[in-house]
Coordinates of C-alpha atoms in Angstrom, one line a residue:
A1493 CA -16.2 8.3 6.0
F1494 CA -14.9 11.8 5.6
L1495 CA -17.6 13.2 8.0
G1496 CA -16.8 10.5 10.5
A1497 CA -13.2 11.4 10.5
Y1498 CA -14.1 15.1 10.9
I1499 CA -16.4 14.4 13.8
C1500 CA -13.8 12.2 15.5
E1501 CA -11.2 14.8 15.2
K1502 CA -13.2 18.0 15.9
Y1503 CA -15.7 16.8 18.3
L1504 CA -14.4 13.6 20.0
G1505 CA -10.8 14.8 20.3
V1506 CA -9.1 12.0 18.4
T1507 CA -5.6 13.4 17.4
D1508 CA -3.9 10.4 16.1
P1509 CA -3.4 11.0 12.3
E1510 CA -3.3 7.2 11.6
I1511 CA -6.7 6.7 13.3
I1512 CA -8.3 9.7 11.4
D1513 CA -6.8 8.5 8.2
A1514 CA -8.2 5.0 8.7
I1515 CA -11.6 6.3 9.3
R1516 CA -11.5 8.7 6.4
Y1517 CA -10.5 6.0 3.9
H1518 CA -12.2 2.9 5.3
T1519 CA -14.7 2.7 2.4
S1520 CA -12.6 4.1 -0.5
G1521 CA -9.1 3.0 0.2
K1522 CA -6.1 5.0 -0.9
A1523 CA -2.4 4.4 -1.9
N1524 CA 0.1 3.7 0.9
M1525 CA -2.4 2.8 3.7
S1526 CA -1.3 1.9 7.2
T1527 CA -2.0 -1.6 8.5
L1528 CA -4.7 -0.2 10.7
A1529 CA -6.3 1.5 7.7
K1530 CA -6.2 -1.7 5.6
L1531 CA -7.6 -3.7 8.5
I1532 CA -10.6 -1.3 8.9
F1533 CA -11.2 -1.4 5.1
V1534 CA -11.3 -5.2 5.1
A1535 CA -13.4 -5.4 8.2
D1536 CA -16.0 -3.0 6.7
M1537 CA -16.2 -5.2 3.6
V1538 CA -16.4 -8.6 5.3
E1539 CA -18.4 -7.9 8.4
E1540 CA -21.3 -10.2 9.0
G1541 CA -24.0 -7.6 8.3
R1542 CA -22.8 -7.3 4.7
V1543 CA -24.8 -9.0 2.1
Y1544 CA -23.6 -8.7 -1.5
E1545 CA -22.4 -11.0 -4.3
G1546 CA -18.9 -12.0 -3.6
V1547 CA -18.8 -11.3 0.2
E1548 CA -18.5 -15.0 1.1
E1549 CA -15.5 -15.3 -1.1
L1550 CA -13.9 -12.3 0.6
R1551 CA -14.7 -13.8 4.0
K1552 CA -13.1 -17.0 3.0
A1553 CA -10.0 -15.1 1.8
Y1554 CA -9.9 -13.4 5.1
E1555 CA -9.9 -16.7 6.9
E1556 CA -7.6 -18.6 4.6
K1557 CA -5.2 -16.2 2.8
D1558 CA -2.4 -13.8 3.8
F1559 CA -4.0 -10.6 5.1
D1560 CA -2.4 -8.4 2.4
E1561 CA -3.7 -10.8 -0.3
C1562 CA -7.2 -10.5 1.3
F1563 CA -6.9 -6.8 1.2
K1564 CA -6.0 -6.8 -2.5
E1565 CA -9.1 -9.1 -3.1
C1566 CA -11.2 -6.5 -1.3
L1567 CA -9.9 -3.7 -3.4
K1568 CA -10.5 -5.7 -6.6
E1569 CA -14.0 -6.4 -5.5
E1570 CA -14.7 -2.8 -4.7
V1571 CA -13.6 -1.7 -8.2
L1572 CA -15.5 -4.4 -10.0
H1573 CA -18.6 -3.7 -8.0
L1574 CA -18.5 0.0 -9.0
I1575 CA -17.8 -0.9 -12.6
N1576 CA -20.6 -3.4 -12.8
K1577 CA -23.0 -0.8 -11.3
K1578 CA -21.7 1.8 -13.7
Q1579 CA -20.9 4.0 -10.7
Y1580 CA -18.3 6.7 -10.4
I1581 CA -15.0 5.4 -9.0
Y1582 CA -13.4 7.7 -6.5
A1583 CA -9.9 8.8 -7.5
E1584 CA -8.4 7.5 -4.2
T1585 CA -9.9 4.0 -4.8
L1586 CA -8.3 3.9 -8.3
S1587 CA -5.1 5.1 -6.6
A1588 CA -5.3 2.3 -4.1
Y1589 CA -5.9 -0.2 -6.8
D1590 CA -3.0 0.9 -8.9
Y1591 CA -0.7 1.0 -5.7
Y1592 CA -1.6 -2.4 -4.4
V1593 CA -3.0 -4.5 -7.2
K1594 CA -1.2 -3.6 -10.4

């Protein structure tokens, strides 16, 4: 995500900070995300190529719930997934969780 943002900015000439930010945080999230950034975060989690426990529930939430509610569900799933796998949780992901979910 960070490399993708860097390449877009330095090599592809993308100058819009909202687009760069959305690319940079599309897998981790962060506090105070733009609507574009939240949309890309959710799209990355529910795209049809994803196969993981809980993805169907997130896709259903995307179809049936308010977008912001779906975004929160995606953040919750991301944090729970990392906890269950006993993996490191990036500080920005925790920041996003605290900002939007708590």
